[in-house]
Coordinates of C-alpha atoms in Angstrom, one line a residue:
X106 CA 0.0 0.0 0.0
X107 CA 1.0 3.6 -0.5
X108 CA 0.6 6.4 2.0
X109 CA 1.2 10.1 1.3
X110 CA 1.2 13.1 3.7
X111 CA 2.5 16.6 3.7
X112 CA 5.3 18.2 5.7
X113 CA 7.4 21.4 5.3
X114 CA 11.0 22.3 4.9
X115 CA 12.3 25.6 6.3
X116 CA 14.7 27.6 4.1
X117 CA 15.7 30.9 5.6
X118 CA 12.6 32.6 7.0
X119 CA 10.3 30.8 4.6
X120 CA 9.4 27.2 3.9
X121 CA 8.1 24.9 1.2
X122 CA 5.8 21.9 1.2
X123 CA 7.4 18.5 1.0
X124 CA 5.5 15.3 0.1
X125 CA 6.3 12.3 2.4
X126 CA 5.4 9.0 0.7
X127 CA 5.6 5.5 2.1
X128 CA 5.2 2.3 0.1
X129 CA 4.9 -1.1 1.8
X130 CA 5.5 -4.0 -0.6
X131 CA 6.4 -7.7 -0.5
X132 CA 10.1 -8.5 -0.2
X133 CA 13.0 -8.8 2.1
X134 CA 12.1 -7.0 5.4
X135 CA 13.9 -3.6 5.1
X136 CA 13.2 0.1 5.7
X137 CA 14.8 2.7 3.6
X138 CA 14.3 6.5 3.4
X139 CA 15.3 8.3 0.1
X140 CA 15.1 11.8 -1.4
X141 CA 18.4 13.7 -1.2
X142 CA 18.7 13.5 2.6
X143 CA 21.1 14.9 5.2
X144 CA 22.2 12.5 7.9
X145 CA 19.7 13.9 10.4
X146 CA 16.9 12.8 8.1
X147 CA 18.3 9.4 7.4
X148 CA 18.5 8.8 11.1
X149 CA 14.7 9.2 11.2
X150 CA 14.4 5.6 10.1
X151 CA 15.5 4.3 13.4
X152 CA 13.8 6.9 15.5
X153 CA 10.5 6.4 13.8
X154 CA 10.5 2.6 13.9
X155 CA 11.5 2.5 17.6
X156 CA 8.9 5.2 18.5
X157 CA 6.2 3.2 16.7
X158 CA 7.2 0.0 18.4
X159 CA 7.2 1.6 21.8
X160 CA 3.8 2.9 21.0
X161 CA 2.5 -0.6 20.3
X162 CA 2.7 -0.5 16.5
X163 CA 4.9 -2.9 14.6
X164 CA 5.9 -2.5 11.0
X165 CA 5.0 -5.6 8.9
X166 CA 7.9 -7.8 7.8
X167 CA 8.0 -6.2 4.3
X168 CA 10.0 -3.8 2.3
X169 CA 9.2 -0.3 3.4
X170 CA 10.3 2.6 1.2
X171 CA 9.9 6.2 2.3
X172 CA 10.4 9.0 -0.2
X173 CA 10.7 12.8 0.5
X174 CA 10.0 14.7 -2.6
X175 CA 10.9 16.7 -4.6
X176 CA 14.3 15.0 -4.6
X177 CA 16.0 18.1 -6.1
X178 CA 15.9 19.8 -2.7
X179 CA 18.2 18.9 0.1
X180 CA 16.3 17.8 3.2
X181 CA 17.7 18.6 6.6
X182 CA 16.4 18.5 10.2
X183 CA 14.6 16.1 12.5
X184 CA 11.2 17.6 12.1
X185 CA 10.1 15.0 9.4
X186 CA 9.8 12.2 12.0
X187 CA 6.1 12.8 12.6
X188 CA 5.2 13.0 8.9
X189 CA 7.2 9.8 8.2
X190 CA 5.3 8.0 10.9
X191 CA 2.0 9.3 9.6
X192 CA 2.8 8.1 6.1
X193 CA 3.8 4.7 7.4
X194 CA 0.6 4.4 9.4
X195 CA -1.4 5.4 6.4
X196 CA 0.3 2.8 4.3
X197 CA -0.4 0.2 7.0
X198 CA -4.0 1.1 7.2
X199 CA -3.9 2.2 10.8
X200 CA -5.3 5.6 9.6
X201 CA -7.1 6.4 6.4
X202 CA -6.7 9.1 3.7
X203 CA -9.8 10.9 5.1
X204 CA -8.0 11.2 8.5
X205 CA -5.1 13.1 6.9
X206 CA -6.9 15.1 4.2
X207 CA -5.8 18.7 4.2
X208 CA -3.3 18.0 7.0
X209 CA 0.5 18.6 7.3
X210 CA 2.8 17.2 10.0
X211 CA 6.0 18.3 11.6
X212 CA 7.7 17.1 14.8
X213 CA 10.6 15.1 16.1
X214 CA 10.0 11.7 17.8
X215 CA 11.7 10.5 20.9
X216 CA 12.3 6.7 21.2
X217 CA 9.4 6.4 23.7
X218 CA 7.0 8.0 21.2
X219 CA 7.0 11.6 22.7
X220 CA 6.8 14.4 20.1
X221 CA 9.6 16.9 20.8
X222 CA 9.8 20.6 20.2
X223 CA 11.4 21.7 17.0
X224 CA 12.5 25.0 15.3
X225 CA 10.9 27.0 12.6
X226 CA 7.3 26.2 13.2
X227 CA 6.2 29.8 12.4
X228 CA 7.5 29.9 8.8
X229 CA 6.2 26.4 8.3
X230 CA 2.7 27.4 9.5
X231 CA 2.7 30.3 7.1
X232 CA 3.5 28.0 4.2
X233 CA 0.9 25.5 5.3
X234 CA -1.7 28.2 5.3
X235 CA -0.6 29.7 2.0
X236 CA -0.8 26.2 0.4
X237 CA -4.5 25.9 1.2
X238 CA -4.1 23.1 3.8
X239 CA -6.5 23.5 6.8
X240 CA -4.7 21.7 9.6
X241 CA -1.1 21.4 10.9
X242 CA -0.2 18.9 13.5
X243 CA 2.8 20.0 15.5
X244 CA 4.5 19.3 18.9
X245 CA 2.5 20.5 21.8
X246 CA 5.3 22.8 22.9
X247 CA 5.2 24.5 19.5
X248 CA 1.5 24.9 19.3
X249 CA 1.2 28.5 20.6
X250 CA 3.9 29.6 18.2
X251 CA 2.1 28.1 15.2
X252 CA -1.2 29.6 16.4
X253 CA 0.2 33.1 15.6
X254 CA -0.9 32.4 12.0
X255 CA -4.6 32.9 11.3
X256 CA -6.3 30.6 8.8
X257 CA -4.8 27.3 9.7
X258 CA -5.9 25.0 12.6
X259 CA -2.9 24.2 14.8
X260 CA -3.1 20.9 16.7
X261 CA -0.5 20.3 19.4
X262 CA 0.2 16.6 20.3
X263 CA 2.5 15.3 23.1
X264 CA 2.9 11.7 21.9
X265 CA 2.6 9.6 18.8
X266 CA -0.2 7.6 20.5
X267 CA -2.2 10.9 21.1
X268 CA -1.7 11.8 17.4
X269 CA -3.0 8.5 16.2
X270 CA -6.0 8.6 18.5
X271 CA -6.8 12.1 17.3
X272 CA -6.6 11.2 13.7
X273 CA -8.8 8.1 14.2
X274 CA -11.4 10.3 15.9
X275 CA -11.1 8.6 19.3
X276 CA -10.1 11.8 21.1
X277 CA -10.7 15.4 20.6
X278 CA -7.9 18.0 20.8
X279 CA -8.9 21.7 20.7
X280 CA -7.0 23.9 18.3
X281 CA -4.1 25.9 19.8
X282 CA -4.8 29.4 20.9
X283 CA -2.5 32.4 20.6
X284 CA -0.6 33.2 23.7
X285 CA -1.7 36.5 25.3
X286 CA 0.4 39.6 24.4
X287 CA 2.8 40.4 27.2
X288 CA 2.4 43.7 29.0
X289 CA 6.1 44.4 28.9
X290 CA 7.9 47.7 29.6
X291 CA 11.6 48.2 29.0
X292 CA 13.2 48.9 32.4
X293 CA 15.3 51.8 31.1
X294 CA 15.1 55.5 31.5
X295 CA 17.1 58.1 29.6
X296 CA 17.1 60.4 32.6
X297 CA 19.6 57.9 34.2
X298 CA 22.2 59.2 31.7
X299 CA 23.8 62.2 33.4
X300 CA 24.7 65.1 31.2
X301 CA 25.4 64.2 27.6
X302 CA 22.7 66.4 26.1
X303 CA 24.4 66.3 22.7
X304 CA 24.6 62.5 22.8
X305 CA 20.9 62.2 23.8
X306 CA 19.9 64.6 21.1
X307 CA 21.8 62.5 18.5
X308 CA 20.1 59.4 19.9
X309 CA 16.7 61.0 19.5
X310 CA 17.4 61.9 15.9
X311 CA 18.7 58.5 15.2
X312 CA 15.7 56.8 16.7
X313 CA 13.3 59.0 14.8
X314 CA 14.2 57.2 11.5
X315 CA 16.4 54.2 12.6
X316 CA 19.6 55.9 11.4
X317 CA 22.9 54.1 12.0
X318 CA 25.0 55.7 14.7
X319 CA 28.6 55.8 16.0
X320 CA 29.4 57.1 19.5
X321 CA 33.0 58.0 20.2
X322 CA 34.1 58.8 23.8
X323 CA 36.2 57.9 26.8
X324 CA 35.4 55.0 29.1
X325 CA 32.5 55.6 31.5
X326 CA 31.0 58.5 29.5
X327 CA 27.6 56.7 29.0
X328 CA 27.9 55.2 25.5
X329 CA 26.6 51.8 26.5
X330 CA 23.9 53.3 28.8
X331 CA 22.6 55.4 25.9
X332 CA 22.6 52.6 23.4
X333 CA 20.8 50.2 25.8
X334 CA 18.0 52.7 26.2
X335 CA 17.4 53.3 22.5
X336 CA 14.8 50.5 22.1
X337 CA 12.5 52.2 24.6
X338 CA 12.1 55.2 22.3
X339 CA 12.1 53.5 18.9
X340 CA 8.8 53.4 16.8
X341 CA 6.5 50.7 17.9
X342 CA 6.3 47.5 15.8
X343 CA 3.3 46.8 13.6
X344 CA 2.1 43.2 13.2
X345 CA 3.9 42.6 9.9
X346 CA 7.2 43.6 11.4
X347 CA 6.6 41.5 14.6
X348 CA 5.8 38.5 12.4
X349 CA 9.0 39.0 10.3
X350 CA 11.2 39.2 13.4
X351 CA 9.4 36.2 15.0
X352 CA 10.1 34.1 12.0
X353 CA 13.8 34.7 12.4
X354 CA 13.7 33.8 16.1
X355 CA 11.6 30.7 15.3
X356 CA 14.2 29.5 12.8
X357 CA 16.9 30.1 15.5
X358 CA 14.8 28.2 18.1
X359 CA 14.6 31.3 20.4
X360 CA 10.8 31.5 20.8
X361 CA 9.1 30.0 23.8
X362 CA 5.5 28.9 24.5
X363 CA 4.9 32.2 26.5
X364 CA 6.7 34.4 24.0
X365 CA 5.8 33.2 20.6
X366 CA 5.5 36.7 18.9
X367 CA 8.3 39.2 19.3
X368 CA 6.4 42.5 20.0
X369 CA 9.4 44.6 21.2
X370 CA 12.3 45.8 19.0
X371 CA 15.3 43.5 19.6
X372 CA 18.5 44.7 21.2
X373 CA 21.5 42.5 20.4
X374 CA 24.9 43.2 21.9
X375 CA 27.5 40.7 20.6
X376 CA 31.0 40.6 22.1
X377 CA 33.9 41.8 19.9
X378 CA 35.4 38.3 19.8
X379 CA 32.4 37.0 17.8
X380 CA 33.2 35.0 14.7
X381 CA 32.0 36.0 11.2
X382 CA 29.7 33.0 11.0
X383 CA 28.0 33.8 14.3
X384 CA 27.7 37.4 13.4
X385 CA 26.4 37.1 9.8
X386 CA 24.8 33.6 10.0
X387 CA 25.9 30.4 8.5
X388 CA 26.7 26.7 9.2
X389 CA 26.0 23.6 7.1
X390 CA 22.3 24.3 7.6
X391 CA 22.4 28.1 7.5
X392 CA 21.1 29.7 10.7
X393 CA 20.5 33.4 11.3
X394 CA 23.3 35.4 12.9
X395 CA 23.4 38.4 15.2
X396 CA 22.7 40.7 12.3
X397 CA 19.4 38.9 11.5
X398 CA 18.4 38.5 15.1
X399 CA 18.7 42.3 15.4
X400 CA 16.3 42.9 12.5
X401 CA 13.8 45.8 13.1
X402 CA 15.8 46.6 16.2
X403 CA 19.2 47.7 17.5
X404 CA 22.5 45.9 16.8
X405 CA 24.9 47.4 19.4
X406 CA 28.6 46.9 18.7
X407 CA 30.5 48.1 21.8
X408 CA 34.3 48.5 21.3
X409 CA 33.6 48.7 17.6
X410 CA 37.3 49.0 16.6
X411 CA 38.2 45.8 18.4
X412 CA 35.9 43.6 16.2
X413 CA 37.7 41.5 13.7
X414 CA 38.1 43.3 10.3
X415 CA 36.2 40.7 8.4
X416 CA 33.3 40.9 10.8
X417 CA 33.1 44.7 10.4
X418 CA 33.3 44.5 6.7
X419 CA 30.4 42.0 6.7
X420 CA 28.2 45.0 7.6
X421 CA 28.6 46.6 4.1
X422 CA 25.8 44.9 2.2
X423 CA 23.2 44.5 5.0
X424 CA 23.5 48.2 5.8
X425 CA 22.6 49.0 2.2
X426 CA 20.1 46.3 1.3
X427 CA 18.6 45.2 4.7
X428 CA 19.2 41.5 3.8
X429 CA 22.0 39.0 4.1
X430 CA 22.4 36.1 1.7
X431 CA 24.2 32.9 2.7
X432 CA 25.2 30.7 -0.2
X433 CA 25.7 26.9 0.0
X434 CA 26.3 24.3 -2.6
X435 CA 22.6 23.3 -2.6
X436 CA 21.3 26.9 -2.9
X437 CA 20.9 30.4 -1.4
X438 CA 19.4 31.2 2.0
X439 CA 18.3 34.8 2.6
X440 CA 17.6 36.4 6.0
X441 CA 16.3 39.9 6.9
X442 CA 19.0 42.1 8.3
X443 CA 17.3 45.6 8.4
X444 CA 18.7 46.6 11.8
X445 CA 19.8 50.0 13.3
X446 CA 23.5 49.8 13.9
X447 CA 24.7 51.6 17.0
X448 CA 28.5 51.3 17.5
X449 CA 30.6 52.7 20.3
X450 CA 34.3 53.0 20.5
X451 CA 37.1 54.9 22.4
X452 CA 38.9 57.7 20.5
X453 CA 42.2 56.0 21.0
X454 CA 43.8 52.8 22.3
X455 CA 43.8 54.0 26.0
X456 CA 40.5 55.8 25.5
X457 CA 41.3 59.3 26.8
X458 CA 42.3 61.3 23.7
X459 CA 42.2 64.4 23.3
X460 CA 42.8 64.7 27.1
X461 CA 46.6 64.9 27.0
X462 CA 46.8 64.8 30.8
X463 CA 45.7 61.2 30.6
X464 CA 46.3 60.1 27.0
X465 CA 49.9 58.9 26.2
X466 CA 49.0 57.6 22.7
X467 CA 51.1 58.9 19.8
X468 CA 49.5 60.5 16.7
X469 CA 50.5 57.4 14.8
X470 CA 48.7 55.2 17.3
X471 CA 45.6 57.3 17.2
X472 CA 45.5 57.3 13.4
X473 CA 46.1 53.5 13.4
X474 CA 43.2 53.1 15.9
X475 CA 40.8 55.1 13.8
X476 CA 41.9 53.6 10.5
X477 CA 40.4 50.2 11.5
X478 CA 37.1 51.6 10.3
X479 CA 37.3 51.8 6.5
X480 CA 35.8 54.6 4.4
X481 CA 33.0 52.4 3.0
X482 CA 31.9 51.5 6.6
X483 CA 32.0 55.1 7.7
X484 CA 30.0 56.2 4.7
X485 CA 27.2 53.8 5.8
X486 CA 27.0 55.4 9.3
X487 CA 24.5 58.3 9.3
X488 CA 25.3 59.9 12.7
X489 CA 28.6 60.2 14.4
X490 CA 28.7 61.9 17.8
X491 CA 31.2 62.4 20.6
X492 CA 30.4 61.6 24.2
X493 CA 32.5 63.9 26.4
X494 CA 33.6 63.2 29.9
X495 CA 30.9 64.0 32.4
X496 CA 31.7 66.9 34.7
X497 CA 31.3 66.9 38.5
X498 CA 28.4 69.4 38.4
X499 CA 26.5 67.3 35.8
X500 CA 26.8 64.2 38.0
X501 CA 24.8 65.9 40.8
X502 CA 22.4 67.9 38.5
X503 CA 18.7 67.2 38.1
X504 CA 17.4 65.3 35.1
X505 CA 17.2 67.4 31.9
X506 CA 14.3 67.4 29.4
X507 CA 15.6 64.3 27.6
X508 CA 13.5 61.7 29.5
X509 CA 12.3 58.6 27.8
X510 CA 8.7 59.9 27.7
X511 CA 9.8 63.2 26.0
X512 CA 12.1 61.5 23.5
X513 CA 9.4 58.8 22.7
X514 CA 6.9 61.6 22.1
X515 CA 9.2 63.4 19.7
X516 CA 10.1 60.2 17.9
X517 CA 6.4 59.3 17.3
X518 CA 5.6 62.8 16.1
X519 CA 8.5 62.6 13.6
X520 CA 7.3 59.1 12.6
X521 CA 3.8 60.3 11.9
X522 CA 5.2 62.9 9.5
X523 CA 7.3 60.3 7.7
X524 CA 4.3 57.9 7.4
X525 CA 2.2 60.7 5.9
X526 CA 4.9 61.7 3.4
X527 CA 5.6 58.1 2.2
X528 CA 2.0 56.9 2.3
X529 CA 1.4 54.2 -0.4
X530 CA 5.1 53.4 -0.7
X531 CA 6.8 50.2 0.5
X532 CA 8.8 52.1 3.2
X533 CA 8.0 54.8 5.8
X534 CA 11.3 56.0 7.2
X535 CA 13.7 58.7 5.9
X536 CA 16.6 56.3 6.3
X537 CA 15.0 54.0 3.8
X538 CA 14.3 56.6 1.0
X539 CA 15.9 55.5 -2.3
X540 CA 18.6 57.9 -3.5
X541 CA 16.5 58.8 -6.6
X542 CA 13.8 60.2 -4.4
X543 CA 16.0 62.3 -2.1
X544 CA 15.7 65.6 -4.1
X545 CA 12.0 65.3 -4.2
X546 CA 11.5 64.9 -0.4
X547 CA 14.5 67.0 0.8
X548 CA 13.4 70.5 -0.2
X549 CA 15.5 73.1 1.6
X550 CA 15.9 76.8 1.9
X551 CA 18.6 78.6 0.0
X552 CA 20.9 79.2 3.0
X553 CA 20.6 75.5 3.9
X554 CA 21.6 74.6 0.3
X555 CA 24.7 76.9 0.5
X556 CA 25.8 75.3 3.8
X557 CA 25.4 71.8 2.3
X558 CA 27.5 72.8 -0.7
X559 CA 30.3 74.2 1.5
X560 CA 30.3 71.0 3.7
X561 CA 30.4 68.8 0.6
X562 CA 33.6 70.4 -0.6
X563 CA 35.2 70.9 2.9
X564 CA 34.7 67.3 4.1
X565 CA 35.3 65.6 0.7
X566 CA 32.0 63.7 0.9
X567 CA 31.3 60.7 -1.3
X568 CA 28.0 60.4 -3.1
X569 CA 26.8 58.0 -0.4
X570 CA 28.0 60.2 2.4
X571 CA 26.2 63.2 0.8
X572 CA 22.9 61.3 0.6
X573 CA 23.3 60.2 4.2
X574 CA 23.5 63.9 5.3
X575 CA 20.4 64.7 3.3
X576 CA 18.5 61.8 5.0
X577 CA 19.6 62.9 8.5
X578 CA 18.7 66.5 7.7
X579 CA 15.2 65.4 6.6
X580 CA 14.8 63.6 9.9
X581 CA 16.1 66.6 12.0
X582 CA 13.5 68.7 10.2
X583 CA 10.8 66.2 11.0
X584 CA 11.8 66.1 14.7
X585 CA 11.5 69.9 14.8
X586 CA 8.3 70.0 12.8
X587 CA 9.8 71.7 9.7
X588 CA 8.2 70.9 6.3
X589 CA 11.2 72.4 4.5
X590 CA 14.8 71.7 5.7
X591 CA 16.1 74.8 7.3
X592 CA 19.6 76.1 7.9
X593 CA 19.8 74.8 11.5
X594 CA 18.6 71.3 10.3
X595 CA 21.4 71.0 7.7
X596 CA 24.0 72.3 10.2
X597 CA 23.1 69.7 12.7
X598 CA 23.1 66.9 10.1
X599 CA 26.6 68.0 8.8
X600 CA 27.8 68.2 12.4
X601 CA 26.9 64.5 12.9
X602 CA 28.8 63.6 9.7
X603 CA 32.0 65.5 10.5
X604 CA 33.0 64.2 13.9
X605 CA 35.8 62.1 12.5

């Protein structure tokens, strides 16, 4: 007899349907799984047979052939176990075609028949829905994650026995419900950052349009404190953005049953010793790296100049395109990487330049320290700002106007103006404006235009650097409520570009 069911194969943050077929025919007792398989899938043969036996079901002494098609696609992972078991049960007549009509399966089997949690249920659920299937049977621990997707019935099972009884109609399992949205507030307040009004103003402008930012200053000036508070003032996520981030975390196996939809902008803070593969993503079965895990949020790179050169240069394409592509022999894998880069570094090796009372670095050492950041990387950073040493009077002073509530209000007002300006387009932030549209949206006064021309010649700007200044100036104007970019707006934008 022949049994055929559906499963799904994750690839990046998407997935595609896979047919799982089982044929039981007369011949030498043997079980074989074919279809361009990785070792983890080939091992399913022993896991599935043992799980079925321990669940009281014995394969007949016949030749059993399981095929995962299409064979042109490499199959990896342990999540095919439940689908293979279902195809075998269908071929044996334990369940019928009516039982599995419109149903897909995904789950790893333990030897005792338990159905174990797997990764990437969210993108698989989206694919199952888009394929027109009505039901998706998954591990119980993944059921809340799959229920994020409307339009498909998610059934969570704990054991193979429970799955069989449900398919045979002997028991009823209610469809999984979405986990309640968490009432979560970031425990950070910008008023904790003493002094540094220039730095906090730059952070406000950067947050208003997700501009990339570099902070240069001595140790203890508040660089890390400022960066860690940025998510609290960033624009709120819409559902589509939450779903996009959640798919990445689902593939990485970082979602839990009580946190199955990422509703806060991520904040990732990798150590400077991180490898290129962990930073950009990779592996035999490509997994998302720190750049992808920071999508729609903040990627904070403290001690920026100490990161390996190949890691820093990996930022080039994602900062321009918002995606990162990982190529393997069996095809490409693409992950979202549209993050806001916030980097922090010391101005020299000891960290105290230009305070010559403390700094003993030579001019050559300082130039060598700064030259670790290439011109192409600096061109991709919109805002550069210096964090000065905090004075004694500032340490004891009352909080200034740059509180989290004030900055969040200004950011949301600027965001409202941007959304109105770019209504009907596939982006809504100044930082995302295509270069061809900049002249159209960056109308400015004559004095502002004159200042921009002088700055272009004085600082020897590249075309990319010039466009970055325009985008920042447009954001400064939005923060201040100016429809046309004014002289002060362009001066502030040029000041952020000319720090180093």
